[in-house]
Amino acid sequence: APEQPQNLSCIQKGEQGTVACTWERGRDTHLYTEYTLQLSGPKNLTWQKQCKDTYCDYLDFGINLTPESPESNFTAKVTAVNSLGSSSSLPSTFTFLDIVRPLPPWDIRIKFQKASVSRCTLYWRDEGLVLLNRLRYRPSNSRLWNMVNVTKAKGRHDLLDLKPFTEYEFQISSKLHLYKGSWSDWSESLRAQTPEEEPTGMLDVWYMKMHIDYSRQQISLFWKNLSVSEARGKILHYQVTLQELTGGKAMTQNITGHTSWTTVIPRTGNWAVAVSAANSKGSSLPTRINIMNLCEAGLLAPRQVSANSEGMDNILVTWQPPRKDPSAVQEYVVEWRELHPGGDTQVPLNWLRSPPYNVSALISENIKSYICYEIRVYALSGDQGGCSSILGNSKHKAPLSGPHINAITEEKGSILISWNSIPVQEQMGCLLHYRIYWKERDSNSQPQLCEIPYRVSQNSHPINSLQPRVTYVLWMTALTAAGESSHGNEREFCLQGKANWMAFVAPSICIAIIMVGIFSTHYFQQKVFVLLAALRPQWCSREIPDPANSTCAKKYPIAEEKTQLPLDRLLIDWPTPEDPEPLVISEVLHQVTPVFRRPPCSNWPQREKGIQGHQASEKDMMHSASSPPPPRALQAESRQLVDLYKVLESRGSDPKPENPACPWTVLPAGDLPTHDGYLPSNIDDLPSHEAPLADSLEELEPQHISLSVFPSSSLHPLTFSCGDKLTLDQLKMRCDSLML
């Protein structure tokens, strides 16, 4: 037999609906089963309906119960029959109010009186017998409902706790009786936004300073959006007021729709700024801050700042209070922004404020994995502030690529390597170091490397350990805490500068010593003199024989000229050096005894030597000094040989009365040899005879006579002491000078 049906219940949807009943069949018997539903009412009314489906559990009578007798009882029962027997459910008794479920309310709407959220009315429509309503509403972004039960609402209700400028969702349900029956289904949702109101709360404002030059600074202001509950409407703009406190006059007022504002102000004076938000209903209270140097007070700088990854997109920042009295700190501000090598000021700035008793902060706003952030912690105390900074990331791994070398230049024996920064998306976290590798081209040796601590603004580095004239291959890598990147591009470079100066100093010194040794040898000096003589002009390169080797000087004695030579005769022009003409001296012998008058020099020896006559007989030589040659002959000889006379000045360095310096000595032309251009040097071999000279000769004053054949600068006064005799072998004549 079939099992007994359980949980029989009946319902009529709305006042105009029909009665329908449901039940549970129980265990399946796998036999054909028929179900019969029977309804009994007042006045012995009976309704019956049959279902021949084996799996039947629902039947609709198709009749409508009216509210004429809302308290009348009705009884329902279901019977299951198969080939093995039958089974009936327990009877279910109910009234009209028990089984009728009202239809959901419709035509829901809301109105705000005078566009005010404080005067809001909700309207709807219901069936006529509804006695009780319930309302529920919530902000669109919330999951929690606010419930309101209303009795005899007649399709309207005032709501007093709605928030301004908030979108709400509204629903309404109905019921025919306070205790009997069931609630209708919820109506369709109504979504509506409440009107705006004047903003409440104050903006959270932060700023950055950057010096432009010695007199100007750039101020960048940032502020966070007000929350919906604080904005209470659509923010149309922000009003920024910049004021110089000393003058007390508002300098700048600006209206912007962004959450940042930048201006340039003088570096002098005390400045303050006020920022407020405005919607269609009004403005919020302004937030006022004083512009100061946030990192000026070193004693207020937080200590031991660290940044560690805390989960996927969170960074835990910790620090220690500053050295200064921690109680002086009024609040901490933790600031972070994405690290960009170019120092881009347009990168969004994030910050949060922490009370002075906290020494840690979990930052999660706008934090991304594999991105490096520059984090700063500020300690603020009145008009002073101190700061500390650190780099941090929530997650990291080895960089995807190395730096790209874009230039290698030579500078004073070293090279300067410049590179492009790794793109932010390829850094994969915070960089710690750069490495520069180099090795000789086509070499199998291990490369040398230089490790550079990472700095944001650095993009070049010098290397001074390369050898000149050697081609090197260079490349770079970058490192994070997770590892080293792959190689960047390779560049070849050959240092063209001079080698290390020490490599040339030692050989240069050795060569100099050898050359000095070579030049100091007598043989080499002679070769040099010969070379220099060959390079002299033609007139100056003629060899002048040594007068000491003259044979004529040995045969003829020297006699003093008894007559004074006129000086103007000594100053006649000689032939030019370019075309010298030989001077021919005709030999004229006198029949006189040559006389050499000894000058008053006590140190000259008195010797007499025989002199052989040259083309003359002994008879011609027997004239005495008292028989001078005829004056006419003497004057003729003097005229012929006047160009060969030399006036030699000899003054002792220390003349004394008993040994005065040698006076001027004038040699007569008749006693000169006939060889062209020679002066005798064998004075010692000539006989010494005392004979007075002419008084006019003694009166001749020493004079410097310039001869045209020699440069005037080459004839210098003779400063040696002549002693008893002056011989020609003591003289050395050269083209450029006259030396003794």
XYZ file of C-alpha atoms in Angstrom:
740
model
C 0.000 0.000 0.000
C 1.190 3.564 -0.557
C 2.619 5.575 2.287
C 0.520 8.216 3.993
C 0.891 11.728 2.434
C 2.421 14.236 4.862
C 2.404 18.036 5.452
C -0.704 18.974 3.554
C -1.081 22.778 3.166
C -3.282 25.078 1.078
C -2.886 28.688 -0.059
C -4.740 31.297 -2.097
C -2.614 34.025 -3.719
C -4.368 37.329 -3.458
C -7.974 38.095 -2.911
C -8.798 36.998 -6.425
C -6.645 33.894 -6.506
C -7.610 30.139 -6.373
C -7.016 27.539 -3.680
C -4.096 25.183 -4.305
C -2.716 22.477 -2.015
C 0.637 20.668 -1.755
C 1.797 17.545 0.121
C 4.651 15.073 0.438
C 4.119 11.617 -1.201
C 6.397 9.628 1.055
C 8.343 6.499 -0.003
C 8.002 5.472 -3.645
C 6.324 2.042 -4.097
C 7.032 1.788 -7.839
C 3.320 1.013 -8.350
C 0.766 3.011 -10.191
C -0.789 5.420 -7.618
C -3.718 7.838 -7.821
C -4.069 10.916 -5.559
C -7.445 12.500 -4.662
C -7.678 15.940 -3.016
C -10.873 16.770 -1.143
C -11.913 20.154 0.333
C -14.944 20.550 2.688
C -16.409 23.916 3.651
C -19.298 25.478 5.467
C -22.774 24.540 4.432
C -21.491 21.027 3.518
C -19.749 22.223 0.469
C -17.259 19.744 -0.905
C -14.683 20.063 -3.673
C -12.678 17.154 -4.991
C -9.949 16.813 -7.533
C -8.010 13.723 -8.667
C -4.470 13.311 -9.990
C -3.465 10.081 -11.805
C 0.199 10.867 -11.971
C 2.329 8.573 -9.863
C 4.532 11.501 -8.837
C 1.713 13.958 -8.143
C 2.162 16.279 -5.097
C 0.254 19.430 -6.113
C -3.347 20.130 -7.062
C -5.243 23.382 -7.671
C -8.953 23.300 -6.967
C -9.586 26.248 -9.241
C -11.967 27.855 -6.774
C -11.726 31.233 -5.060
C -12.490 31.741 -1.391
C -14.170 35.061 -0.709
C -13.839 37.209 2.382
C -17.551 37.108 3.063
C -16.989 34.753 5.927
C -13.353 35.309 6.812
C -13.720 33.217 9.956
C -15.357 30.153 8.228
C -13.398 26.904 8.516
C -12.333 24.750 5.628
C -10.906 21.188 5.764
C -8.627 19.575 3.186
C -7.460 15.934 2.851
C -5.499 13.908 0.238
C -5.786 10.118 -0.381
C -3.297 7.861 -2.249
C -4.567 4.596 -3.847
C -2.655 1.780 -5.650
C -3.237 -1.924 -6.347
C -2.203 -2.893 -2.855
C -4.396 -0.437 -0.952
C -4.927 3.214 0.007
C -3.665 5.751 2.512
C -5.052 9.239 3.517
C -3.290 12.261 5.011
C -4.324 13.963 8.200
C -7.000 16.636 7.618
C -5.862 20.295 7.402
C -8.298 22.925 8.716
C -7.955 26.639 7.933
C -9.910 29.871 7.402
C -9.897 32.465 4.645
C -7.446 34.688 6.519
C -5.163 31.715 7.078
C -4.657 30.696 3.495
C -4.937 33.992 1.570
C -1.452 35.570 0.815
C -1.743 39.130 -0.446
C -0.093 40.144 -3.682
C 3.164 42.191 -3.355
C 2.734 45.987 -3.277
C 3.306 47.792 -6.572
C 3.808 51.286 -7.920
C 6.449 52.162 -5.308
C 7.918 55.671 -5.460
C 9.716 58.146 -3.201
C 9.562 61.911 -2.850
C 11.895 64.412 -1.139
C 10.182 67.535 0.049
C 12.132 70.670 -0.889
C 15.058 68.484 -1.994
C 15.831 67.677 1.598
C 16.838 64.276 2.817
C 15.171 64.948 6.142
C 11.723 65.033 4.509
C 11.445 61.835 2.528
C 8.108 59.963 1.849
C 7.729 56.486 0.349
C 4.533 55.685 -1.578
C 3.031 52.348 -2.811
C -0.215 50.600 -3.703
C -1.777 47.508 -1.976
C -4.855 45.226 -1.955
C -7.836 46.541 -0.050
C -7.818 44.030 2.848
C -4.155 44.600 3.745
C -3.793 45.701 7.328
C -0.058 45.473 7.927
C 3.033 46.481 5.881
C 6.707 46.104 6.407
C 9.421 48.157 4.652
C 13.070 47.391 4.223
C 15.799 49.638 2.726
C 19.552 49.801 2.545
C 22.327 51.713 0.752
C 23.146 50.108 -2.567
C 26.658 49.231 -1.463
C 25.517 47.567 1.765
C 24.264 44.056 2.509
C 22.349 44.926 5.673
C 18.675 45.946 5.577
C 16.865 48.414 7.730
C 13.335 47.079 8.628
C 10.196 49.128 9.387
C 6.710 47.659 10.261
C 3.769 49.881 9.450
C 0.131 49.265 10.434
C -2.629 50.775 8.380
C -0.120 52.738 6.353
C -2.563 53.203 3.479
C 0.267 53.139 0.983
C 2.690 55.780 2.372
C 5.386 56.174 4.970
C 7.910 58.892 5.970
C 11.590 57.939 6.320
C 13.724 60.102 8.598
C 17.108 58.409 8.875
C 18.291 58.437 5.272
C 21.754 59.749 4.501
C 22.246 62.525 1.957
C 23.586 61.792 -1.506
C 23.255 58.054 -1.011
C 21.623 55.562 -3.306
C 19.106 53.353 -1.509
C 17.166 50.212 -2.373
C 13.541 49.979 -1.110
C 11.131 46.954 -0.854
C 7.642 46.519 0.739
C 5.600 43.483 1.841
C 1.909 43.215 2.981
C -0.299 41.095 5.283
C -4.080 40.830 5.829
C -4.065 40.285 9.563
C -1.767 41.076 12.444
C -1.597 37.468 13.656
C -3.104 35.255 10.965
C -2.124 34.575 7.453
C 1.271 35.086 5.787
C 3.296 37.978 4.344
C 3.192 38.654 0.664
C 6.308 38.365 -1.415
C 8.629 41.403 -1.441
C 7.852 43.970 -4.004
C 10.218 44.840 -6.774
C 13.119 46.987 -5.621
C 13.070 50.714 -5.953
C 16.459 52.418 -6.221
C 16.725 56.094 -5.545
C 19.445 58.578 -4.515
C 18.863 61.006 -1.723
C 19.531 64.733 -2.176
C 22.873 66.420 -1.377
C 23.681 68.228 1.801
C 26.545 70.519 2.810
C 29.799 68.540 3.249
C 30.894 67.598 6.715
C 34.332 66.657 7.950
C 37.687 68.060 6.790
C 40.106 67.141 4.034
C 43.275 65.203 4.802
C 45.964 67.440 3.231
C 49.672 66.709 2.707
C 52.369 68.528 0.770
C 55.851 68.363 -0.715
C 58.505 71.079 -1.077
C 61.146 71.376 -3.792
C 63.706 74.159 -4.145
C 63.867 75.725 -7.610
C 66.650 78.269 -7.035
C 68.038 80.461 -4.289
C 64.848 82.527 -4.017
C 61.945 80.279 -5.093
C 60.417 76.990 -4.039
C 57.702 74.761 -5.468
C 54.890 73.630 -3.210
C 52.806 70.601 -4.247
C 49.632 70.038 -2.241
C 47.765 66.724 -2.127
C 44.514 65.790 -0.426
C 42.285 62.760 -0.190
C 38.684 62.596 -1.323
C 36.069 62.919 1.351
C 34.111 59.794 2.058
C 30.549 59.585 0.739
C 29.148 60.196 4.168
C 31.396 63.277 4.588
C 30.996 64.659 1.077
C 27.167 64.331 1.231
C 27.012 65.191 -2.425
C 29.066 65.465 -5.603
C 32.187 67.522 -4.997
C 32.249 70.146 -7.693
C 35.600 71.717 -6.864
C 38.193 72.375 -4.178
C 39.123 75.814 -2.975
C 42.797 76.441 -2.119
C 43.881 79.548 -0.249
C 47.589 80.364 0.123
C 48.469 82.945 2.719
C 51.658 84.642 3.885
C 51.400 84.734 7.655
C 53.612 87.753 8.193
C 51.545 90.031 6.004
C 48.275 88.357 6.888
C 46.948 88.830 3.382
C 45.591 86.062 1.187
C 48.007 85.791 -1.700
C 46.389 83.138 -3.868
C 42.929 81.625 -4.164
C 42.422 78.831 -6.630
C 39.587 76.492 -7.554
C 40.436 73.080 -8.958
C 38.618 69.856 -9.635
C 41.700 67.724 -8.935
C 43.015 66.411 -5.662
C 46.396 68.148 -6.052
C 47.672 71.653 -6.678
C 51.147 73.041 -7.361
C 52.435 76.583 -7.105
C 55.717 78.486 -6.766
C 56.286 80.785 -3.807
C 59.290 82.701 -2.385
C 61.574 80.850 -0.023
C 61.315 83.681 2.456
C 58.440 84.249 4.837
C 56.049 81.950 6.657
C 53.310 80.434 4.542
C 50.074 78.634 5.331
C 47.506 76.959 3.118
C 43.817 76.136 3.551
C 41.865 73.636 1.423
C 38.100 72.990 1.449
C 35.679 70.937 -0.681
C 32.451 72.282 -2.145
C 29.268 70.685 -3.552
C 25.992 72.168 -4.703
C 24.876 72.802 -1.123
C 28.006 74.396 0.358
C 31.633 73.915 1.417
C 33.335 71.884 4.068
C 35.390 73.369 6.870
C 38.875 74.291 5.551
C 41.913 72.265 6.507
C 44.798 74.562 7.459
C 48.467 73.568 7.491
C 51.690 75.562 7.853
C 54.335 75.076 5.166
C 57.575 74.054 6.856
C 60.685 72.012 6.209
C 59.475 68.534 7.096
C 62.998 67.109 7.524
C 64.739 70.073 9.126
C 64.828 68.841 12.720
C 67.332 65.989 12.775
C 66.575 65.147 16.391
C 62.950 64.455 15.423
C 63.849 61.927 12.722
C 62.450 58.452 13.476
C 65.139 55.808 13.964
C 65.643 52.279 12.632
C 63.006 52.502 9.933
C 62.329 49.160 8.214
C 59.892 47.949 5.559
C 58.966 44.266 5.268
C 56.539 42.426 3.063
C 53.341 41.508 4.868
C 51.211 39.364 2.611
C 50.551 39.834 -1.066
C 49.931 43.567 -1.336
C 50.883 44.901 2.066
C 54.052 46.391 3.540
C 54.636 46.648 7.263
C 56.635 49.751 8.177
C 58.182 49.932 11.650
C 60.356 52.548 13.342
C 61.668 53.708 16.675
C 60.810 57.061 18.302
C 63.258 59.920 17.677
C 66.105 60.737 20.040
C 64.320 63.847 21.146
C 61.695 63.451 23.856
C 59.127 61.105 22.245
C 56.366 62.931 24.069
C 57.046 65.956 21.858
C 55.830 64.051 18.785
C 52.241 64.949 17.985
C 51.738 62.487 15.142
C 53.548 60.353 12.583
C 52.929 60.497 8.855
C 53.923 57.535 6.683
C 54.333 58.496 3.022
C 54.952 56.178 0.063
C 55.110 56.456 -3.707
C 56.333 54.349 -6.595
C 60.049 54.757 -7.175
C 60.819 56.222 -10.581
C 64.487 56.810 -11.573
C 63.596 60.044 -13.323
C 62.096 61.513 -10.159
C 58.707 62.014 -11.778
C 56.702 64.398 -9.601
C 53.445 63.251 -11.238
C 53.597 59.850 -9.546
C 50.623 59.560 -7.139
C 51.505 60.200 -3.532
C 49.996 58.131 -0.719
C 50.131 58.733 3.002
C 48.495 57.840 6.265
C 48.576 59.363 9.715
C 49.407 57.496 12.875
C 49.002 58.560 16.521
C 52.203 59.303 18.458
C 51.996 56.108 20.501
C 52.194 53.879 17.402
C 55.565 52.860 15.971
C 54.300 50.751 13.055
C 51.884 51.051 10.158
C 50.533 48.583 7.619
C 50.300 50.243 4.230
C 48.089 48.615 1.617
C 46.600 51.444 -0.409
C 47.825 51.341 -4.020
C 50.456 48.681 -3.247
C 51.390 46.396 -6.152
C 53.584 43.327 -6.307
C 57.098 43.615 -7.798
C 57.046 47.397 -7.536
C 59.594 49.311 -5.445
C 58.269 52.065 -3.222
C 60.064 54.968 -1.585
C 58.765 55.114 1.990
C 59.251 58.017 4.375
C 58.250 58.347 8.004
C 57.750 61.883 9.360
C 57.571 62.860 13.020
C 55.704 66.150 13.469
C 55.907 68.389 16.490
C 54.347 71.835 16.194
C 56.177 73.741 13.475
C 59.052 71.251 13.310
C 59.495 67.897 11.660
C 62.035 65.153 11.107
C 62.031 62.319 8.589
C 63.711 59.064 7.636
C 63.326 57.072 4.415
C 63.728 53.534 3.111
C 62.905 51.488 0.008
C 60.456 48.605 0.238
C 58.329 46.217 -1.825
C 55.600 43.704 -1.094
C 57.090 41.043 -3.359
C 60.303 40.772 -5.383
C 62.379 38.572 -7.656
C 65.468 38.912 -9.854
C 65.243 41.715 -12.458
C 64.198 40.653 -15.929
C 67.035 42.525 -17.679
C 70.249 44.384 -16.975
C 70.999 48.079 -17.551
C 71.573 49.177 -21.146
C 74.994 50.818 -21.670
C 74.471 53.789 -23.969
C 77.895 55.461 -23.953
C 81.520 54.890 -22.962
C 83.808 57.929 -22.938
C 87.473 58.381 -22.112
C 88.457 60.860 -19.433
C 92.094 61.380 -18.328
C 93.225 57.805 -18.589
C 89.967 56.287 -17.308
C 86.566 55.574 -18.835
C 83.108 56.802 -17.868
C 80.268 54.330 -18.423
C 76.742 55.706 -18.849
C 73.618 53.571 -18.917
C 69.848 53.735 -19.168
C 67.814 52.768 -16.133
C 65.937 49.485 -16.165
C 62.222 50.033 -16.878
C 60.134 49.947 -13.712
C 58.104 46.963 -14.905
C 61.336 44.955 -15.372
C 62.998 45.784 -12.050
C 60.758 43.306 -10.180
C 61.288 44.982 -6.829
C 63.843 47.279 -5.206
C 67.316 47.266 -6.764
C 70.230 46.939 -4.359
C 73.342 47.038 -6.578
C 74.640 47.482 -10.098
C 77.524 45.364 -11.359
C 79.858 46.341 -14.208
C 81.758 43.456 -15.820
C 84.694 43.705 -18.245
C 87.270 41.429 -19.795
C 89.639 41.465 -22.720
C 88.108 40.600 -26.030
C 88.612 36.970 -27.145
C 89.821 36.106 -23.632
C 88.648 33.034 -21.718
C 89.588 34.434 -18.322
C 87.039 35.336 -15.688
C 85.748 38.899 -16.100
C 86.546 41.566 -13.570
C 83.659 43.364 -11.910
C 82.830 46.517 -10.015
C 79.785 46.587 -7.707
C 78.024 49.916 -7.251
C 75.383 50.565 -4.558
C 72.107 51.518 -6.201
C 71.143 55.166 -6.097
C 68.058 56.518 -7.775
C 69.740 59.389 -9.616
C 72.927 57.590 -10.678
C 73.379 56.585 -14.310
C 77.175 56.739 -14.807
C 80.333 55.448 -13.123
C 84.098 55.760 -13.856
C 86.519 52.832 -14.181
C 90.274 53.514 -14.090
C 91.776 50.021 -14.073
C 91.774 49.400 -17.841
C 95.032 49.123 -19.772
C 95.551 51.328 -22.836
C 95.614 49.863 -26.336
C 93.604 46.844 -25.184
C 90.085 46.134 -26.432
C 87.645 45.232 -23.667
C 84.088 43.916 -23.655
C 81.828 45.459 -20.988
C 78.303 44.724 -19.761
C 76.139 45.367 -16.695
C 73.675 43.556 -14.419
C 71.341 44.596 -11.588
C 70.573 42.867 -8.286
C 67.581 42.710 -5.960
C 67.267 40.773 -2.726
C 66.052 37.821 -4.823
C 69.058 37.608 -7.181
C 70.940 38.995 -10.174
C 69.505 39.920 -13.542
C 70.642 38.650 -16.913
C 73.359 40.475 -18.844
C 72.589 43.802 -20.421
C 73.954 44.776 -23.804
C 77.692 44.313 -24.471
C 79.929 47.175 -25.582
C 83.521 47.062 -26.811
C 85.980 49.804 -25.943
C 89.697 50.426 -26.381
C 91.363 53.005 -24.164
C 93.367 55.314 -26.458
C 95.042 57.403 -23.770
C 98.689 57.303 -22.753
C 99.947 54.357 -20.787
C 100.898 54.655 -17.194
C 103.609 57.310 -16.949
C 105.758 55.078 -14.749
C 106.145 52.719 -17.688
C 107.964 55.472 -19.620
C 109.811 57.342 -16.901
C 112.372 54.605 -16.188
C 113.348 54.022 -19.861
C 113.489 57.776 -20.415
C 115.880 58.227 -17.496
C 118.114 55.419 -18.760
C 118.237 56.894 -22.258
C 119.064 60.333 -20.843
C 121.962 58.935 -18.807
C 123.356 57.129 -21.846
C 123.096 60.247 -24.009
C 124.833 62.380 -21.383
C 127.633 59.819 -21.244
C 128.023 59.837 -25.002
C 128.060 63.639 -25.274
C 130.674 63.897 -22.507
C 133.341 61.898 -24.466
C 136.073 63.868 -26.241
C 135.662 61.999 -29.490
C 131.977 62.762 -29.719
C 132.567 66.410 -28.860
C 135.033 66.698 -31.732
C 132.496 65.219 -34.149
C 129.893 67.669 -32.926
C 132.248 70.631 -33.340
C 133.055 69.521 -36.883
C 129.377 69.303 -37.675
C 128.716 72.750 -36.218
C 131.660 74.217 -38.112
C 130.283 72.820 -41.357
C 127.002 74.568 -40.678
C 128.598 78.004 -40.143
C 128.558 80.716 -42.837
C 131.319 80.593 -45.440
C 133.209 83.658 -44.201
C 133.247 82.306 -40.657
C 134.287 78.763 -41.485
C 137.785 79.503 -42.767
C 140.545 78.029 -40.595
C 142.916 80.597 -39.095
C 146.429 79.190 -38.519
C 147.995 79.513 -35.123
C 150.421 82.472 -35.115
C 152.720 80.514 -32.832
C 153.697 78.341 -35.803
C 154.778 81.294 -37.981
C 158.405 81.062 -39.137
C 158.527 84.730 -39.963
C 157.798 85.664 -36.418
C 160.829 83.685 -35.329
C 163.145 85.507 -37.754
C 162.162 89.136 -37.141
C 162.169 90.945 -33.865
C 159.397 93.230 -32.872
C 160.113 96.904 -32.434
C 157.862 99.498 -30.986
C 156.413 102.002 -33.285
C 158.116 105.258 -32.586
C 155.440 107.368 -33.974
C 151.892 107.487 -32.772
C 149.448 105.833 -35.036
C 146.492 107.970 -35.863
C 143.397 106.343 -34.606
C 141.327 107.313 -37.575
C 143.636 105.222 -39.731
C 142.760 102.202 -37.642
C 139.047 102.672 -38.221
C 139.093 102.259 -41.961
C 136.677 99.813 -43.497
C 137.840 96.310 -44.187
C 136.521 94.039 -46.933
C 133.193 92.488 -46.267
C 133.163 89.008 -44.626
C 131.356 87.540 -47.566
C 134.237 88.290 -49.978
C 137.482 88.781 -48.020
C 140.528 89.866 -49.967
C 144.024 88.744 -48.954
C 146.270 91.408 -47.464
C 149.697 91.449 -49.045
C 152.456 92.966 -46.959
C 155.564 93.953 -48.802
C 158.765 93.270 -46.906
C 160.948 96.318 -46.362
C 164.149 95.866 -44.398
C 165.934 98.788 -42.845
C 169.576 99.056 -42.171
C 168.916 99.483 -38.536
C 169.247 97.348 -35.586
C 165.815 96.262 -34.423
C 165.073 97.612 -31.070
C 162.516 96.238 -28.655
C 161.824 98.595 -25.860
C 160.890 96.768 -22.765
C 157.789 98.096 -21.174
C 157.956 98.986 -17.520
C 156.912 95.537 -16.444
C 159.410 94.032 -14.031
C 158.446 90.475 -14.673
C 159.383 90.353 -18.320
C 162.790 88.602 -18.805
C 165.633 90.371 -20.532
C 167.140 88.142 -23.112
C 169.062 88.709 -26.263
C 168.901 86.338 -29.125
C 170.435 86.454 -32.521
C 168.115 87.100 -35.332
C 168.720 85.889 -38.751
C 168.052 88.346 -41.473
C 165.366 87.573 -43.992
C 166.481 88.542 -47.501
C 169.045 90.952 -46.026
C 172.779 90.926 -45.312
C 174.651 91.515 -42.075
C 175.655 94.839 -43.389
C 172.097 95.909 -43.560
C 171.612 94.947 -39.975
C 174.459 97.037 -38.476
C 172.556 100.285 -38.161
C 172.308 101.465 -34.618
C 169.283 102.729 -32.852
C 170.703 106.216 -32.974
C 170.476 106.109 -36.728
C 166.835 105.690 -37.433
C 165.612 105.100 -40.926
C 164.594 108.052 -42.940
C 161.334 109.488 -41.856
C 159.909 109.294 -45.341
C 160.577 105.548 -45.523
C 159.130 104.969 -42.090
C 155.963 106.811 -42.994
C 155.561 104.745 -46.158
C 155.896 101.533 -44.310
C 153.448 102.667 -41.734
C 150.888 103.482 -44.393
C 151.210 100.015 -45.946
C 150.781 98.044 -42.781
C 148.442 100.226 -40.763
C 145.545 97.831 -41.294
C 147.413 95.036 -39.541
C 148.208 96.942 -36.440
C 146.546 95.832 -33.332
C 146.308 97.921 -30.306
C 146.298 95.610 -27.347
C 145.187 96.839 -23.996
C 146.610 95.084 -21.002
C 145.825 96.283 -17.554
C 146.781 94.420 -14.464
C 144.166 93.422 -12.039
C 146.184 94.944 -9.254
C 148.546 97.603 -10.616
C 151.313 98.897 -8.397
C 153.741 101.763 -8.721
C 156.683 99.459 -8.950
C 154.987 97.062 -11.305
C 152.436 98.972 -13.325
C 150.222 97.348 -15.868
C 151.569 96.960 -19.321
C 150.977 100.038 -21.432
C 149.836 100.071 -24.941
C 152.438 98.574 -27.262
C 152.608 99.603 -30.876
C 154.729 97.526 -33.232
C 156.386 99.193 -36.203
C 155.512 97.993 -39.644
C 159.099 97.274 -40.532
C 159.420 94.607 -37.883
C 156.338 92.662 -38.967
C 156.712 89.504 -41.033
C 155.687 89.442 -44.637
C 153.358 86.468 -44.381
C 149.839 87.697 -44.988
C 147.765 88.234 -41.886
C 150.246 86.817 -39.366
C 151.494 88.275 -36.140
C 154.687 86.802 -34.662
C 154.510 84.800 -31.498
C 158.201 84.331 -30.773
C 158.694 87.417 -28.710
C 160.855 85.478 -26.287
C 163.392 84.771 -29.044
C 163.861 88.375 -30.071
C 166.816 90.389 -28.679
C 166.105 92.835 -25.961
C 167.414 96.357 -26.572
C 166.724 99.385 -24.541
C 165.664 102.347 -26.600
C 163.445 105.202 -25.740
C 160.191 105.461 -27.526
C 158.662 108.642 -28.704
C 157.028 110.668 -26.060
C 153.938 110.834 -28.106
C 153.527 107.086 -27.800
C 153.593 107.236 -24.037
C 150.861 109.800 -24.104
C 148.548 107.484 -26.017
C 145.582 106.629 -23.822
C 144.095 103.070 -23.906
C 141.100 102.941 -26.238
C 138.806 100.197 -27.466
C 139.045 100.108 -31.221
C 136.353 98.293 -33.182
C 137.577 96.525 -36.314
C 135.042 95.942 -39.037
C 136.207 92.387 -39.759
C 135.229 91.277 -36.243
C 131.937 91.873 -34.498
C 132.223 94.626 -31.977
C 130.892 92.356 -29.288
C 133.773 89.914 -29.866
C 136.627 92.266 -28.857
C 136.733 92.572 -25.119
C 139.361 94.363 -23.081
C 142.265 92.136 -21.963
C 142.169 91.858 -18.244
C 145.206 89.608 -17.577
C 148.589 90.793 -16.269
C 151.058 90.773 -19.084
C 154.249 90.465 -17.069
C 157.588 91.085 -18.828
C 156.537 89.968 -22.281
C 153.476 89.474 -24.392
C 154.006 86.913 -27.123
C 151.719 86.026 -29.984
C 151.550 82.387 -28.975
C 149.560 83.625 -26.002
C 146.888 84.821 -28.400
C 144.294 82.570 -30.065
C 142.410 84.144 -32.901
C 139.033 82.873 -34.012
C 136.432 84.077 -36.367
C 133.998 85.082 -33.658
C 136.219 86.138 -30.784
C 139.722 87.059 -29.677
C 140.875 84.899 -26.810
C 144.051 84.556 -24.750
